[in-house]
Coordinates of C-alpha atoms (C1' of nucleotides) in Angstrom, one line a residue:
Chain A
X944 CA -21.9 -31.6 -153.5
X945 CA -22.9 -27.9 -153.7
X946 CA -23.0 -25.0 -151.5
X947 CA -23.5 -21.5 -152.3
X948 CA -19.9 -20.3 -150.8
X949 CA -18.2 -23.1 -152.3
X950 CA -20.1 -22.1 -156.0
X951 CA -19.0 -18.8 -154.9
X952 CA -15.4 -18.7 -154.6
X953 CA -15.4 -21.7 -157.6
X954 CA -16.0 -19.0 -160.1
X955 CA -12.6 -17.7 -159.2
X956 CA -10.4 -21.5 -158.3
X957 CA -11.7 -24.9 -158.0
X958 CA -11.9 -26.7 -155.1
X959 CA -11.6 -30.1 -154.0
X960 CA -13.9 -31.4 -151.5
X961 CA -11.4 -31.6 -149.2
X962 CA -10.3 -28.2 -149.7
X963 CA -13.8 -27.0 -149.4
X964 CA -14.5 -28.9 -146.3
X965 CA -11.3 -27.5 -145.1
X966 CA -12.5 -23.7 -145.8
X967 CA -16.0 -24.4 -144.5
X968 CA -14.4 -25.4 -141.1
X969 CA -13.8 -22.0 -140.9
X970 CA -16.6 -20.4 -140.7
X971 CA -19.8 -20.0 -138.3
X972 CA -23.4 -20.6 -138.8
X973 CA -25.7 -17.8 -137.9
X974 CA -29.4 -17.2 -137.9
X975 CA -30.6 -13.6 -137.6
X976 CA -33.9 -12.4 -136.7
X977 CA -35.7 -9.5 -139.4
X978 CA -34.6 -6.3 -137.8
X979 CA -31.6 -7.6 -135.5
X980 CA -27.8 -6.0 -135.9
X981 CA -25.5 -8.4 -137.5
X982 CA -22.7 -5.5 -136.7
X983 CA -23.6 -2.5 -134.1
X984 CA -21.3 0.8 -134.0
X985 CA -19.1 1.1 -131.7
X986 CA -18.4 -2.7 -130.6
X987 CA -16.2 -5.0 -131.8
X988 CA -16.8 -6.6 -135.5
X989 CA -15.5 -10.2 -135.0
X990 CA -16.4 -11.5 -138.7
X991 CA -16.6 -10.8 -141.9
X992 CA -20.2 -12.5 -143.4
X993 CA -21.3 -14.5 -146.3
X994 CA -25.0 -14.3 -146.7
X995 CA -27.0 -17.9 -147.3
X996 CA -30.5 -16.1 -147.0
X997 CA -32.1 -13.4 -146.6
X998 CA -31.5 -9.6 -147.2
X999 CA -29.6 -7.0 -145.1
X1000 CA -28.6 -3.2 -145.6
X1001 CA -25.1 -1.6 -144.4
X1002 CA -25.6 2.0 -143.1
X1003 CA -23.7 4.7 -141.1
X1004 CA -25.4 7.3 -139.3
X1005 CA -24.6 11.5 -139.0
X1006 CA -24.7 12.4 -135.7
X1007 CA -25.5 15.8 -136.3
X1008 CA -29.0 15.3 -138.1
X1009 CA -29.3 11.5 -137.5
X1010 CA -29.6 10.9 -141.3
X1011 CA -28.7 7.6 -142.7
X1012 CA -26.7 6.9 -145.8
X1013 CA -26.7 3.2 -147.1
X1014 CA -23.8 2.3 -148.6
X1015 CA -24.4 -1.4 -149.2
X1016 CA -27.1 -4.0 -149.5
X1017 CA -26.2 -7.8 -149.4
X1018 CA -28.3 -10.5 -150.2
X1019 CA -27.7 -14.4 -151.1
X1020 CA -24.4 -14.8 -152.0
X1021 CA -22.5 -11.9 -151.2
X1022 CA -20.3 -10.5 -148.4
X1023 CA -20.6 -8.1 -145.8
X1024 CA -19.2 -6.5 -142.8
X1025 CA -18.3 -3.1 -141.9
X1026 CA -14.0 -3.9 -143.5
X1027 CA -12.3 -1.4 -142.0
X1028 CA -13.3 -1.9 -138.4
X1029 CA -12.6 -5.9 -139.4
X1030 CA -9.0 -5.2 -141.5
X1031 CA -8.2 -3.1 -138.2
X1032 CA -9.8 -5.2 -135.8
X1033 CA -11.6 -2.0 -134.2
X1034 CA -14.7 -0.7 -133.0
X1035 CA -17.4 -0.5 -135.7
X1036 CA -18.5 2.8 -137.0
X1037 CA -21.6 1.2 -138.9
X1038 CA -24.8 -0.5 -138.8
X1039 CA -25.4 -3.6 -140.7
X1040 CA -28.8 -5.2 -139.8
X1041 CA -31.5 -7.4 -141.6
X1042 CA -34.6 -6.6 -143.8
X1043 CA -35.6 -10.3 -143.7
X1044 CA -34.8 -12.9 -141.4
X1045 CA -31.0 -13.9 -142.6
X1046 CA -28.7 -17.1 -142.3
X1047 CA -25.0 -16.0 -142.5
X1048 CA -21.8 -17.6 -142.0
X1049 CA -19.1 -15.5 -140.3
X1050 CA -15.3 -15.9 -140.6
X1051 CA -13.0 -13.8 -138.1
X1052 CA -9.6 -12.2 -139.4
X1053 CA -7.8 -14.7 -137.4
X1054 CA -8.9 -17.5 -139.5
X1055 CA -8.9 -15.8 -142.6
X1056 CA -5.4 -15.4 -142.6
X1057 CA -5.0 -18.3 -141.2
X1058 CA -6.7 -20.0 -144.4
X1059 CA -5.0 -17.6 -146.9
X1060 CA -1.5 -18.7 -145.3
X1061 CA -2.8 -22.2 -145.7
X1062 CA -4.2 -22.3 -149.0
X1063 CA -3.1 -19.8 -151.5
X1064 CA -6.3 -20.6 -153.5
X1065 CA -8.3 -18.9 -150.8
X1066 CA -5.9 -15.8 -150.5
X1067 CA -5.7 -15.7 -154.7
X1068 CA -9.9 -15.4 -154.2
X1069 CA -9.9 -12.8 -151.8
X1070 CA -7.3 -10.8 -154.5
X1071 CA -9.4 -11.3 -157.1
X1072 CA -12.4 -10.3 -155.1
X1073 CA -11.5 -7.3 -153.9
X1074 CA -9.8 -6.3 -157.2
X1075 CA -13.6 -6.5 -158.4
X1076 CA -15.1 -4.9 -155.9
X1077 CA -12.1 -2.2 -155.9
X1078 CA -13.4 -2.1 -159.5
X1079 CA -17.3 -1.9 -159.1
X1080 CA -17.0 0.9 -155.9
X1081 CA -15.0 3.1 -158.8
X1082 CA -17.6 3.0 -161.0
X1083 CA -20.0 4.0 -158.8
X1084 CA -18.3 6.6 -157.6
X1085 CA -18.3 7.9 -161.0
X1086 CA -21.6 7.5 -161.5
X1087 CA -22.4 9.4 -158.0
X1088 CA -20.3 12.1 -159.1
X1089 CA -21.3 12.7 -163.0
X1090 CA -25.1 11.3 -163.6
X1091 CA -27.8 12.8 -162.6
X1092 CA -30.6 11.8 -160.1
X1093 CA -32.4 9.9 -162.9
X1094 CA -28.9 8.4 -164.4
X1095 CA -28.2 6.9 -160.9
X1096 CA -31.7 5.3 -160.1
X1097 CA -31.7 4.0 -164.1
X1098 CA -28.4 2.1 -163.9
X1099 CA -29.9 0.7 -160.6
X1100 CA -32.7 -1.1 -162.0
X1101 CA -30.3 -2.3 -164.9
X1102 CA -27.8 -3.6 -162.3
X1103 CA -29.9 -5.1 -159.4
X1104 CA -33.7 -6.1 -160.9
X1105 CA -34.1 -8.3 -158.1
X1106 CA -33.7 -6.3 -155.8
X1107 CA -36.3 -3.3 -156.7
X1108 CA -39.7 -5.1 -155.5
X1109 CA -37.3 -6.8 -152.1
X1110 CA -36.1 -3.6 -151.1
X1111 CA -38.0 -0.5 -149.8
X1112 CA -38.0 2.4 -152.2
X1113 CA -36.6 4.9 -149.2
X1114 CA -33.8 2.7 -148.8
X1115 CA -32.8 3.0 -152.2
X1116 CA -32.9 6.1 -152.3
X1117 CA -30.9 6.4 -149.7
X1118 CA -28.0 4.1 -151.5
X1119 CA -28.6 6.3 -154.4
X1120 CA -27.8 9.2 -152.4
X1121 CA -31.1 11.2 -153.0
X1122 CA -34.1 11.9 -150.6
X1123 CA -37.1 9.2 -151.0
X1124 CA -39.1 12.3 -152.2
X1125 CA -36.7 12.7 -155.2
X1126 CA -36.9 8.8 -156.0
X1127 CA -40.2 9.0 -155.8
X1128 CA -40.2 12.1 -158.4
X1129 CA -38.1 9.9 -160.6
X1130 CA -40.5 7.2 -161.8
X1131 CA -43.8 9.5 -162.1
X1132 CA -42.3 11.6 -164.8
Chain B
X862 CA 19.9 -1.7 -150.7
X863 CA 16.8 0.7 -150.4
X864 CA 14.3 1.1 -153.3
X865 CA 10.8 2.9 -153.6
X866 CA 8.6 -0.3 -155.0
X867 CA 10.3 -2.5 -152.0
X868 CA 9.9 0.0 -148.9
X869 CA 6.2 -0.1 -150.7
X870 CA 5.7 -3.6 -150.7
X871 CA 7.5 -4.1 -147.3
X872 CA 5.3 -2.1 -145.8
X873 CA 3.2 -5.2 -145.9
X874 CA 5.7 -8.1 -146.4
X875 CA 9.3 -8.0 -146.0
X876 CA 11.5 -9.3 -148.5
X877 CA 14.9 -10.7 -149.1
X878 CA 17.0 -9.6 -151.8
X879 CA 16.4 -12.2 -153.9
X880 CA 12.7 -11.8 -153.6
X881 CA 12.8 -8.4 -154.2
X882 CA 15.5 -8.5 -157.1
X883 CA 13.3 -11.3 -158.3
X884 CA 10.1 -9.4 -158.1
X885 CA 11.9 -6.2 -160.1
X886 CA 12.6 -8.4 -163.1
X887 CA 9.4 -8.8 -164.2
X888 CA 8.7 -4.7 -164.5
X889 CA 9.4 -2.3 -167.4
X890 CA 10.7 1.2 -166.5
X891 CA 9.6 3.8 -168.2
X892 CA 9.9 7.4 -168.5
X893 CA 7.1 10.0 -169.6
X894 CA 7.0 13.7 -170.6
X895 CA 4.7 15.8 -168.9
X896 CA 1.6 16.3 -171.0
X897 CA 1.8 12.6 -172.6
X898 CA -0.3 10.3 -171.9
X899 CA 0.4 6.8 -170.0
X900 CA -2.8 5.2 -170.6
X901 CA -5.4 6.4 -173.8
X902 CA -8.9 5.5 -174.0
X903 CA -9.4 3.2 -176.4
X904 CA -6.0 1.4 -176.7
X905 CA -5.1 -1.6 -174.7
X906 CA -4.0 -1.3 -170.8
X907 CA -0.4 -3.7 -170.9
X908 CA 0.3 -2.5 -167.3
X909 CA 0.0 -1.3 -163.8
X910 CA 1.8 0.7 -163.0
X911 CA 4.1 2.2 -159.6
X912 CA 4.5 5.7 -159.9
X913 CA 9.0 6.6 -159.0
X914 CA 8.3 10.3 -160.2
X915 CA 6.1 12.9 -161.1
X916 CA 2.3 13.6 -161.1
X917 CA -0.8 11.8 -163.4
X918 CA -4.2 12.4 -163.0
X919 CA -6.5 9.5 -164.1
X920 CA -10.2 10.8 -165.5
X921 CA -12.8 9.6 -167.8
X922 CA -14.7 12.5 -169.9
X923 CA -18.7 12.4 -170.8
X924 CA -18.7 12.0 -174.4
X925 CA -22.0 14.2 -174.4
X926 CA -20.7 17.3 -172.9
X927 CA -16.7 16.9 -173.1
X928 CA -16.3 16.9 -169.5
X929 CA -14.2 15.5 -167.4
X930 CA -14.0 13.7 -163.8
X931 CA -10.8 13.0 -162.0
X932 CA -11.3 9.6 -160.6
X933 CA -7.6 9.5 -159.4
X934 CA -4.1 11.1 -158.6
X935 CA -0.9 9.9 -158.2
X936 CA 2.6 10.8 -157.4
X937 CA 5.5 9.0 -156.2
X938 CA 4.6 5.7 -154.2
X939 CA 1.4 5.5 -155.7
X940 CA -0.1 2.4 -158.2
X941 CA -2.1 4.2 -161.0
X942 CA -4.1 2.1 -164.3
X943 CA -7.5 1.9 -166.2
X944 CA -8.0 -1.3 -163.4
X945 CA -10.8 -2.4 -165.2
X946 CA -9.1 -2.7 -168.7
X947 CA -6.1 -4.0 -166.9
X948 CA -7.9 -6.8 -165.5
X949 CA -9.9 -7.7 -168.3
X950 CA -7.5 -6.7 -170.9
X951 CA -10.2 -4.9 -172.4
X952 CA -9.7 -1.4 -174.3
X953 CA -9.3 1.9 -171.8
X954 CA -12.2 3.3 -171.1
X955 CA -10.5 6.5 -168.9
X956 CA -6.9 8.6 -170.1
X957 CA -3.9 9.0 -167.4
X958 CA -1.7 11.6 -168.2
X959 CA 1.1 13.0 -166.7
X960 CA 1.4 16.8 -164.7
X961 CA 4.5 16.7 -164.8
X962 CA 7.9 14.5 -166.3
X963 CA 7.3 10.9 -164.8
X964 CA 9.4 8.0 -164.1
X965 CA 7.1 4.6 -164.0
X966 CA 7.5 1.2 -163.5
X967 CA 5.0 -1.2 -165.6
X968 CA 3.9 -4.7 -164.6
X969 CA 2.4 -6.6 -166.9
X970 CA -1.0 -8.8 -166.0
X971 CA 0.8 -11.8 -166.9
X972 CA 3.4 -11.1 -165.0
X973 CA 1.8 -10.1 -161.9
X974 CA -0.5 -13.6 -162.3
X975 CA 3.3 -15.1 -162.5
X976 CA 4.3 -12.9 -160.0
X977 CA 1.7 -13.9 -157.6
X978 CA 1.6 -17.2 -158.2
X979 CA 5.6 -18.0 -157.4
X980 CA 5.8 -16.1 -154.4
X981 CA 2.9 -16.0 -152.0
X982 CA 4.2 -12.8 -150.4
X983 CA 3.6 -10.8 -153.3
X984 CA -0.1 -12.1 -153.7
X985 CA -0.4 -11.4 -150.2
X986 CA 0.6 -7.6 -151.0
X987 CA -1.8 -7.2 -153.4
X988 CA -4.8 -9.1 -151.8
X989 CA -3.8 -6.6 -148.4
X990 CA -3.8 -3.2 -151.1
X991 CA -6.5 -4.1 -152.7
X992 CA -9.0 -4.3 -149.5
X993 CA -7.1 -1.4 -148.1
X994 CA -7.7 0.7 -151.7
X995 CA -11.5 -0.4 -151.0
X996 CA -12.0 0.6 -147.5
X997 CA -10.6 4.3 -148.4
X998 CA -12.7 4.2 -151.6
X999 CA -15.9 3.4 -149.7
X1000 CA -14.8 6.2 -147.4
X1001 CA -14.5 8.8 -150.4
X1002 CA -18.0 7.7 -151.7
X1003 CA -19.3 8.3 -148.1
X1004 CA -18.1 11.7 -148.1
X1005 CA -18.8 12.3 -151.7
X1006 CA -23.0 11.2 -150.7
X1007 CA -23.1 12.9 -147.3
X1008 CA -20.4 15.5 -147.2
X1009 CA -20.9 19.1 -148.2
X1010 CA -18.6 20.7 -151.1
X1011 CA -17.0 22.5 -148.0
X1012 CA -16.6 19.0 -146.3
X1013 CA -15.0 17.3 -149.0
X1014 CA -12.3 20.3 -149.5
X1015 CA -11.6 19.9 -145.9
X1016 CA -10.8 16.4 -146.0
X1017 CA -8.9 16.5 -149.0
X1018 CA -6.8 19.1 -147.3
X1019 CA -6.0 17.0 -144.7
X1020 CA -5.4 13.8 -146.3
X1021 CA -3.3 15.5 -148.9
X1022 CA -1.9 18.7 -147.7
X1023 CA 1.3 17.9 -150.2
X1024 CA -0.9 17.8 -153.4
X1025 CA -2.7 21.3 -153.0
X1026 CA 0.2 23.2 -154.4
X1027 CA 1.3 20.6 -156.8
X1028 CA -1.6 20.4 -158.3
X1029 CA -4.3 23.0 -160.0
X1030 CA -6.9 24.1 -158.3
X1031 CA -9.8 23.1 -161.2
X1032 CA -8.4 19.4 -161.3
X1033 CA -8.8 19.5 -157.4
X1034 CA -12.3 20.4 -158.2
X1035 CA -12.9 17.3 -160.7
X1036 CA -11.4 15.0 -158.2
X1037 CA -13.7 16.5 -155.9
X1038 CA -16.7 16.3 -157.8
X1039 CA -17.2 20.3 -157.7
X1040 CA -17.4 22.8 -160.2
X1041 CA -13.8 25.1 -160.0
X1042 CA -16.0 28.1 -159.6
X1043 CA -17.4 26.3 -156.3
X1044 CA -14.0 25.4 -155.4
X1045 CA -12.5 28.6 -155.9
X1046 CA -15.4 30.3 -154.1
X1047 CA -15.3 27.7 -150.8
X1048 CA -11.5 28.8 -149.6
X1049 CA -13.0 32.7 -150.2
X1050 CA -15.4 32.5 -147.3
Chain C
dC1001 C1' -62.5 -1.1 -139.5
dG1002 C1' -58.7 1.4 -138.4
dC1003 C1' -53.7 1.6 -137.5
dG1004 C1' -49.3 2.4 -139.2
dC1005 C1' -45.7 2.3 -142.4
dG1006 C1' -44.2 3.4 -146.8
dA1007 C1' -45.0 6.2 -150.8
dT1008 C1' -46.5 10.4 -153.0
dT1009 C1' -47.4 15.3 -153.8
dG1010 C1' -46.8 20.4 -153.5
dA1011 C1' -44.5 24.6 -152.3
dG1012 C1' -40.8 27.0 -150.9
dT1013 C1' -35.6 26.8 -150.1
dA1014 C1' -30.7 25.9 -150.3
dA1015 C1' -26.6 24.4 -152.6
dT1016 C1' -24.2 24.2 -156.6
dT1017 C1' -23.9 24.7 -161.6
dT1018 C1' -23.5 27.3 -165.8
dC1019 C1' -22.1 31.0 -168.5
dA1020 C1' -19.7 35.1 -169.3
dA1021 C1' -16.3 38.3 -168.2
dA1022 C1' -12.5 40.0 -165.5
dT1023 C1' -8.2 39.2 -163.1
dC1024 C1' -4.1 37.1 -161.8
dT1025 C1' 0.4 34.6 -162.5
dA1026 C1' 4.5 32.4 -164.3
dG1027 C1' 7.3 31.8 -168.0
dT1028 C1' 9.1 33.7 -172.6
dG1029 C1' 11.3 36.5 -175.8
dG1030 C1' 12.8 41.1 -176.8
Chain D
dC324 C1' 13.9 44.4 -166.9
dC325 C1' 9.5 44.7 -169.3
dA326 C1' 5.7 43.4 -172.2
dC327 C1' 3.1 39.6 -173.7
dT328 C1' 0.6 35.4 -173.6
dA329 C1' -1.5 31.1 -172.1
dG330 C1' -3.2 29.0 -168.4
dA331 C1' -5.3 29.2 -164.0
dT332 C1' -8.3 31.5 -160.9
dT333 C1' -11.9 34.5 -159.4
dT334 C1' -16.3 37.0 -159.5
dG335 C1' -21.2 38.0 -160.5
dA336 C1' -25.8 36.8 -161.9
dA337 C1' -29.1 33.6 -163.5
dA338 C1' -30.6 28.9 -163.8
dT339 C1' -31.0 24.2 -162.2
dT340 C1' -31.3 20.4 -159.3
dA341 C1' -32.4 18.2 -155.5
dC342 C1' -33.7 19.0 -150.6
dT343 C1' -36.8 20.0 -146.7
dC344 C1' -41.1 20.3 -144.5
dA345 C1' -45.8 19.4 -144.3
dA346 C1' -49.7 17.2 -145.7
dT347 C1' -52.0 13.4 -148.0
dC348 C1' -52.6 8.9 -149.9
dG349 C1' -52.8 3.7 -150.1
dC350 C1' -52.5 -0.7 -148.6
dG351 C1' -51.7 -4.8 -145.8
dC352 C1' -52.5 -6.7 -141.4
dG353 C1' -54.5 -7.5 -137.0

DNA sequence: CGCGCGATTGAGTAATTTCAAATCTAGTGG
DNA sequence: CCACTAGATTTGAAATTACTCAATCGCGCG
């Protein structure tokens, strides 16, 4: 039988059902409204979330000027949560709430660790995954620091079609680190 | 018996002597002159590697204009590859070279996989770097979006107060994402 | 029809880069 | 101990890139 997280963490290790089943008792359903926090600064971040449906943006805020800066999206079939506060088990220092209504299944620390202990085929997909992710944040990085405005906004579309018509263009820009004026600048000329 | 690698891993799991003895067998020391380089662009990536001594610098360079970004330091205590090549065994696409004489231990991607395979601990070590190496990444390209050249030299400072006089001022500036001119005129004024 | 949000446009501004030249410093050989 | 050199750092001036602020536009929805 198929389910997007078991799909998900098959394209690292195969799963038996029962080793699925086993995972999946983990975790716990969640239905969020469009515009709802899935993770508010300053309280607690109990979870860490794998997205079923729907579309949500990860953002911290500067106190000074109240600007926002974006630095994730998540939609079907990836993870998000604000890590650090998770790994640490402390307050959140991020927002993380939906563009769309969302379904989401949440596992806590606890039972991650619990399952990693457990299974070594969940802790081996956690490795990998944040080996990858280790690996795509770098290049991004990269591209932050060398390309231009234009570079940046190009190797968007490339990388994320799907998302360019879901997403507001301000938003974007704001992952892209520019000002929705420059993005906007970007695909007149 | 005390060694760099196991303090390092224990840090996160603690080991027997066996396990650690065990774990040390499947590394290759090495030893590299200052100016040579322990990773080319281009060749294959065999290893990952722990830094015992000495200084690298990890960067890739624009092929249009020759320049170079600084993606990465490391001195003692500190894992340095092409983590991308390594992983996919694919041909460097960034150089490492070494500031100064280095002492290295290598571990091969099969060896790692054997590694973490046989001894869950060690898997465990990596999965807990790895999300750690993301969170502080995520932090960098926070800082790197909203953060002013000013900002960014501040925090360096602070997270690295041992590396400002062991290493040049312009590779600061690559790491940074600055000009050295900037750099050089920030701790002016 | 009109409201409201998101997107666009223009003008002026701020931060940082580039290029070129001058200066400093540590290590080397005489 | 000094002069010399290569590498590293600093300085100035001009140019570039992206930002800010303000105003306008466009479109979907009630």
């Amino acid at each position: 039988m198929s389910h997007p997280l078991r799909d998900h963490i098959q394209t690292i290790s195969p799963l038996s059902d029962e080793e699925f089943d086993h995972i999946l008792s983990h975790f716990v359903f969640k239905k969020i409204k469009k515009h709802a926090f899935l993770v508010q600064e300053g309280e607690a971040v109990k979870y860490e979330y794998f997205v079923l449906k729907g579309c949500l943006k990860a953002y911290v805020t500067e106190e000074a000027t109240g600007k926002e800066f974006i630095y994730q999206f998540a939609v079907e079939d990836w993870w998000i949560t604000d890590r650090e506060a998770f790994l640490k088990q402390s307050a959140a220092t991020v927002n993380i709430d939906c563009l769309e209504d969302c379904e989401v299944l949440g596992i806590s620390l606890e039972n991650r660790e619990k399952l990693g202990a457990a299974l070594w085929k969940y802790e081996h997909y956690l490795c990998v995954k944040a080996n990858w992710g280790y690996v795509s944040l770098q290049k991004r990085l990269q591209l932050m620091i060398m390309g231009s405005a234009r570079q940046r906004y190009e190797n968007f579309i490339q990388q994320y079609p799907h998302l360019i018509n879901r997403i507001p263009k301000s938003f974007i820009a704001s992952y892209l680190g520019l000002s929705r004026e420059t993005l906007s600048r970007l695909y007149r000329n």
